[in-house]
Short mmCIF file of C-alpha atoms in Angstrom, two decimals:
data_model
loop_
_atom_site.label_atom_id
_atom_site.label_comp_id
_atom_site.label_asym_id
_atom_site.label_seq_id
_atom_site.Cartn_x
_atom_site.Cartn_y
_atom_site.Cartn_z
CA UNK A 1 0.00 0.00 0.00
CA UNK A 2 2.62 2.23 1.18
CA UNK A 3 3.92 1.28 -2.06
CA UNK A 4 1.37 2.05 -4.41
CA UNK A 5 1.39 5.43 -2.88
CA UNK A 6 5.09 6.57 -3.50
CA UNK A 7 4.64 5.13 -6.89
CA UNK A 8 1.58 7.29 -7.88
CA UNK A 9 3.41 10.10 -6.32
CA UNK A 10 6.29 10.14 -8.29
CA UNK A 11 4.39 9.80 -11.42
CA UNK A 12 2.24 12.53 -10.62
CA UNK A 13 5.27 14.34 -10.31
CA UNK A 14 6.54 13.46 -13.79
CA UNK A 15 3.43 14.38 -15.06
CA UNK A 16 3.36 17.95 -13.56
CA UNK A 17 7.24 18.51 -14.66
CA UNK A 18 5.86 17.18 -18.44
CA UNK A 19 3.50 19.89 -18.35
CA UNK A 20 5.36 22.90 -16.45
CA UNK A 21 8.17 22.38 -19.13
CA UNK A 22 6.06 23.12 -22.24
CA UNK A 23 6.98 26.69 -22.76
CA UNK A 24 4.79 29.25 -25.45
CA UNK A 25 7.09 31.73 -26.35
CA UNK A 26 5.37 34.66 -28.23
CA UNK A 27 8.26 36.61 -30.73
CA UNK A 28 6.86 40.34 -31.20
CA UNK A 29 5.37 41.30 -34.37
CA UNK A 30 8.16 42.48 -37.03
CA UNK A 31 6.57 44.94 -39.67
CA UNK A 32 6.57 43.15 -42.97
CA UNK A 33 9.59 44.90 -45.73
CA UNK A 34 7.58 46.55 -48.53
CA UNK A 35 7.10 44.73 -51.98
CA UNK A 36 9.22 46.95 -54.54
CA UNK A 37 8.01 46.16 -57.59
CA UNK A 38 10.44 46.36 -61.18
CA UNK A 39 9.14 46.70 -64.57
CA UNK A 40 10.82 46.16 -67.33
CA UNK A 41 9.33 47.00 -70.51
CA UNK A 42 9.52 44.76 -73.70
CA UNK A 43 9.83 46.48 -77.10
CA UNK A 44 6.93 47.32 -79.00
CA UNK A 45 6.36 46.84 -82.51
CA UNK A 46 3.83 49.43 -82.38
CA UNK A 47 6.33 52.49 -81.31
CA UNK A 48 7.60 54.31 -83.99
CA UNK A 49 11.23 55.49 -83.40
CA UNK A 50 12.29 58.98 -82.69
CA UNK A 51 12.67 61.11 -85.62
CA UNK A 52 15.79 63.48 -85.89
CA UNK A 53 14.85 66.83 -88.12
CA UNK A 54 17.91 67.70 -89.69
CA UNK A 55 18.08 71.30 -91.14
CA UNK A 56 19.34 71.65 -94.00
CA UNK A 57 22.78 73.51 -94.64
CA UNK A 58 22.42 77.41 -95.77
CA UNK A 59 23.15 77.86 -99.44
CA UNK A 60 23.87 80.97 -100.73
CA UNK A 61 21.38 82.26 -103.51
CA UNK A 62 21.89 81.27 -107.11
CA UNK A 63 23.37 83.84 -109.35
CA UNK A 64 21.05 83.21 -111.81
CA UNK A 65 19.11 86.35 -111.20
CA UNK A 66 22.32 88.13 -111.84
CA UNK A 67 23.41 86.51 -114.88
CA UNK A 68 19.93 86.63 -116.79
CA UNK A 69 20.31 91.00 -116.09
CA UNK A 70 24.29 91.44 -116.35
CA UNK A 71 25.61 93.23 -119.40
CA UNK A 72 28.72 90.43 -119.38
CA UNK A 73 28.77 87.12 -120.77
CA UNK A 74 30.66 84.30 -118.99
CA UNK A 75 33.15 83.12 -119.00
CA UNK A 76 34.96 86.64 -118.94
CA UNK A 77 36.96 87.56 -122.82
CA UNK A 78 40.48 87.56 -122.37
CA UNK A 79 42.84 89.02 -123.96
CA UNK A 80 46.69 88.71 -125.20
CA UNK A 81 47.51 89.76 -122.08
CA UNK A 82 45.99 87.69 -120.03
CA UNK A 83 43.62 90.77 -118.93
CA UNK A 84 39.78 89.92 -118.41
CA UNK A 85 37.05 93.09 -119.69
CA UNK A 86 33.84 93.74 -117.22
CA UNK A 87 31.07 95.88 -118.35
CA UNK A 88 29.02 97.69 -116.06
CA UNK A 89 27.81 101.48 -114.81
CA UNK A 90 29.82 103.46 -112.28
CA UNK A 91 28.70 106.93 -110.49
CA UNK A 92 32.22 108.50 -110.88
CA UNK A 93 31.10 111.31 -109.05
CA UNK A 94 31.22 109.57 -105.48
CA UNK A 95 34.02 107.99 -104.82
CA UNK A 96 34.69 106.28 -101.97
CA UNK A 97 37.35 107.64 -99.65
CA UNK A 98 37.89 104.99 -97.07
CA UNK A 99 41.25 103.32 -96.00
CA UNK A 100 41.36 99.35 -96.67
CA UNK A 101 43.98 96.96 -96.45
CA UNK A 102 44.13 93.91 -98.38
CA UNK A 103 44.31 90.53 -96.85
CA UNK A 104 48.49 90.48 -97.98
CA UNK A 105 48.63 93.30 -95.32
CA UNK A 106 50.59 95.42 -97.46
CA UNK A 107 48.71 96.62 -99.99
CA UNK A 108 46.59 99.55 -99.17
CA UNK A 109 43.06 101.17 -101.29
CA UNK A 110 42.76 104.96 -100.67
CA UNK A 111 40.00 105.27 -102.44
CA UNK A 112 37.15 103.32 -104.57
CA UNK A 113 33.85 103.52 -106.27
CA UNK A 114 30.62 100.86 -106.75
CA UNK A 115 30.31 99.91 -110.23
CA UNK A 116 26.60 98.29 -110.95
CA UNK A 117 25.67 95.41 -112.91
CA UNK A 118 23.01 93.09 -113.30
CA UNK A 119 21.26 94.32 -109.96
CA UNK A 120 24.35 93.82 -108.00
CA UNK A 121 26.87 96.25 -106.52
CA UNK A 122 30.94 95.47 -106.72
CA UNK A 123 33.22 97.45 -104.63
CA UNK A 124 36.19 98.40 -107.62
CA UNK A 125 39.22 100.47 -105.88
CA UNK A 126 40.98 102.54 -107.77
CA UNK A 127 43.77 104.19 -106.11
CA UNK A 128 46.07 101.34 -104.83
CA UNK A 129 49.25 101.39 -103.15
CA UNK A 130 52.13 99.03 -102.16
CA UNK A 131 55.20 100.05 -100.84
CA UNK A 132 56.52 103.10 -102.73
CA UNK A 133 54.48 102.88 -105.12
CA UNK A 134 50.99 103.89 -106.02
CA UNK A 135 48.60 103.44 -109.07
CA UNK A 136 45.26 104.90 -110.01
CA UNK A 137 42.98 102.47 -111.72
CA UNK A 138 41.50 105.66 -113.65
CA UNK A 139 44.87 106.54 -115.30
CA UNK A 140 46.84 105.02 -118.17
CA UNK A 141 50.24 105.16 -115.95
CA UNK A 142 50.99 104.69 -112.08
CA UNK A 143 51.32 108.13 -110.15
CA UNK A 144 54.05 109.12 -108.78
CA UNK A 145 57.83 108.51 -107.82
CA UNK A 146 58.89 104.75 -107.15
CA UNK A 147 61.55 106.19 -104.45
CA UNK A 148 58.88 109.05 -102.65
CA UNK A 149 58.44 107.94 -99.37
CA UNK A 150 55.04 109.54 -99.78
CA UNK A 151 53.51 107.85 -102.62
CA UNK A 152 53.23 105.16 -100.22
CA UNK A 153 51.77 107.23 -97.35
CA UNK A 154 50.26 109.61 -99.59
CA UNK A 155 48.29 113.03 -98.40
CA UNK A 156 44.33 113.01 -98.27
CA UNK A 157 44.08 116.26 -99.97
CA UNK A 158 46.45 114.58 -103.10
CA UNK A 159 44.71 110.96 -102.61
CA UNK A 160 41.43 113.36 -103.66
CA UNK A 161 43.38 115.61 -106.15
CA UNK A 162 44.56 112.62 -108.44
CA UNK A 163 40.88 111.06 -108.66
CA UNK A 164 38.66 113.91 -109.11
CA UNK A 165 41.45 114.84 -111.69
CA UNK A 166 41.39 111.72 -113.71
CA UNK A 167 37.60 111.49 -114.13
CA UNK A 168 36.99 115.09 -114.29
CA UNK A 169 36.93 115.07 -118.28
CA UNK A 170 33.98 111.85 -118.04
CA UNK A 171 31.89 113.01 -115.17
CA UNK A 172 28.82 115.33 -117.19
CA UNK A 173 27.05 117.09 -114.65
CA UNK A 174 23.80 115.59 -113.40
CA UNK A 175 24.50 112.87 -115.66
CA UNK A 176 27.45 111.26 -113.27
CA UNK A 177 26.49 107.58 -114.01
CA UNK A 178 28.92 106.34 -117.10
CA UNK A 179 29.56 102.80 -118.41
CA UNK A 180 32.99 101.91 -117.69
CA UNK A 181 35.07 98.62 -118.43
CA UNK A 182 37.35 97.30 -115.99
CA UNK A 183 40.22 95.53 -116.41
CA UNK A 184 40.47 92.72 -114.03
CA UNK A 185 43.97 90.92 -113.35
CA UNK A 186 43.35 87.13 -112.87
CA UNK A 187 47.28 86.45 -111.83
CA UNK A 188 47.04 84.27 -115.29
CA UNK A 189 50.27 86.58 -116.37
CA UNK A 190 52.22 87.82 -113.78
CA UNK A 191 54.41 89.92 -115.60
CA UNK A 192 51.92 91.04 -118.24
CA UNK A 193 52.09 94.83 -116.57
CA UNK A 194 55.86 94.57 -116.34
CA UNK A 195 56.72 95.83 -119.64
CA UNK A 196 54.10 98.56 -119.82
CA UNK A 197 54.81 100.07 -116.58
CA UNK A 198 58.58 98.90 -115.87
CA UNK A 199 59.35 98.51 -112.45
CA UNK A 200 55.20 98.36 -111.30
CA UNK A 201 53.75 95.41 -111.07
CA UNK A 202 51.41 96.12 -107.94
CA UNK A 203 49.27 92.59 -108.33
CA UNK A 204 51.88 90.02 -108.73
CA UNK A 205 52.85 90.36 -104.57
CA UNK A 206 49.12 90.45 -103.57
CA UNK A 207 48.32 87.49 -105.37
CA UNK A 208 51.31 85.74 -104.30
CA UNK A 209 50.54 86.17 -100.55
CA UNK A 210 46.58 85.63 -101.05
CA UNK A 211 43.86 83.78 -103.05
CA UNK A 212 42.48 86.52 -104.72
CA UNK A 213 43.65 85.42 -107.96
CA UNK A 214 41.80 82.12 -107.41
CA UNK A 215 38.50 83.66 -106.43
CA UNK A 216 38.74 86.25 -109.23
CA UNK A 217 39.30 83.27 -112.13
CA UNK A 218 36.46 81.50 -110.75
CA UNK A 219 33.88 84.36 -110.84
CA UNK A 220 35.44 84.66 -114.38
CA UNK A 221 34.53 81.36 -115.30
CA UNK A 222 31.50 81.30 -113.41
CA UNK A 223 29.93 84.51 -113.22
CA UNK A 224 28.65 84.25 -109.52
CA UNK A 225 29.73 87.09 -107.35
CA UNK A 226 29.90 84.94 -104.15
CA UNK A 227 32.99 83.29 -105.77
CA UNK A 228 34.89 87.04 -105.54
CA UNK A 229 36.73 88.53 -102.92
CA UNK A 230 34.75 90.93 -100.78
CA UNK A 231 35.51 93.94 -98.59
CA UNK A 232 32.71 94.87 -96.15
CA UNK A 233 30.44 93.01 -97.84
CA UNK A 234 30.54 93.87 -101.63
CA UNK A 235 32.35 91.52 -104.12
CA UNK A 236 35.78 93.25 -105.21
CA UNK A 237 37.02 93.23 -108.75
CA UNK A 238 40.48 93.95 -108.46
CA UNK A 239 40.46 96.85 -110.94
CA UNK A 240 44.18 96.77 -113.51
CA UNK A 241 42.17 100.41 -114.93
CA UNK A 242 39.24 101.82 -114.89
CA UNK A 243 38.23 103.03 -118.80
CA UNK A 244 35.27 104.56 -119.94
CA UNK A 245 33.57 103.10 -123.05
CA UNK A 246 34.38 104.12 -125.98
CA UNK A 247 37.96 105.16 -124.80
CA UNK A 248 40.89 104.23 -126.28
CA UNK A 249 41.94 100.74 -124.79
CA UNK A 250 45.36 99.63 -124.36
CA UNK A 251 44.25 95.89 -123.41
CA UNK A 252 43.13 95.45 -126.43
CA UNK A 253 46.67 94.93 -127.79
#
């Protein structure tokens, strides 16, 4: 009996210590991460791809409004010399009196005037100089000493004195606008004013350090005035002389 009891004692112990050991253990509650959703498009054949406008490049305007009203046909006539004739009308009563230099750097205009053709306006110059020496377009000859220290650097008041003298005999009053040919120097002959004027030959060194003798063959040839050379903005014809029509022409020889 006494027994029985210590056995049912001892396994209602084990029975307690089964239960008491059975532990709930309760974590706390951890906030979920948020979903981050990716997506990645696929192509679609119904997207058209981006379209690049591409301007076109400037061009400058055709000459062919100039050629169908110029008094010259191109190419330019040459003659013997190598010398190229362009027709057009020239106020000689306003010349221009402004100080340029020429891309060589060396070879100065005192003074110019706008000769007109086919709706278009070309700068001519006509009283050059280069070194010691200087040369009016309007004469037959080059002015002046080759040794004067001041043909080179010459005076305003004589600068104005040796134009208005050598179109004095051409300008009419109120009728100033004349039809002149100049003679235009394409480099083609570099010595072809050599023997005429002996020791001047004022566009051999200007061609020789620039391209003007490129750009004046090609507007020979071509006729367009963009192909020149231009000084603030007007086309240059680099002028060998300046003769009024009609005039006695020494290029002609």
């Amino acid at each position: 009996m006494k027994t029985k009891n210590i056995v049912a004692i001892l396994l209602g112990i084990l029975i307690f210590s089964a239960c008491s050991s059975t532990t709930t253990v309760v974590s706390p509650t951890k906030p979920s991460a948020p979903l981050v959703t990716i997506t990645i498009s696929s192509p679609s054949s119904t997207l058209s791809p981006t379209k690049i406008i591409i301007t076109p490049t400037e061009t400058k305007p055709s000459n062919a409004d100039f050629l169908a009203h110029s008094e010259n046909d191109f190419p330019l006539s040459e003659n013997k010399r190598g010398f190229f004739k362009f027709i057009g009308t020239m106020d000689l009563s306003k010349p221009i009196y402004e100080v340029l230099t020429a891309p060589d750097n060396i070879t100065r205009i005192y003074a110019s005037f706008i000769i007109k053709d086919g709706d278009v306006d070309f700068l001519v110059p006509a009283y050059w100089a280069h070194r010691d020496i200087t040369y009016l377009s309007t004469t037959w000859l080059p002015n002046g000493n080759p040794n004067s220290e001041i043909d080179y650097y010459p005076r305003e008041e004589i600068i104005k004195h040796d134009v208005e003298w050598s179109v004095e005999d051409v300008v009419v009053q109120g009728q100033p606008n004349v039809e002149v040919t100049v003679i235009l120097d394409s480099g083609m002959n570099p010595d072809a004013l050599s023997p005429m004027f002996g020791y001047i030959n004022l566009f051999a060194p200007l061609w020789k350090k620039t391209n003007w003798d490129e750009k004046v063959r090609k507007f020979i040839l071509t006729g367009d005035p963009h192909d020149l050379p231009q000084i603030n903005g007007l086309p240059v014809l680099p002028a060998v002389s300046i003769r009024v029509q009609g005039s006695a022409p020494f290029w002609d020889e």
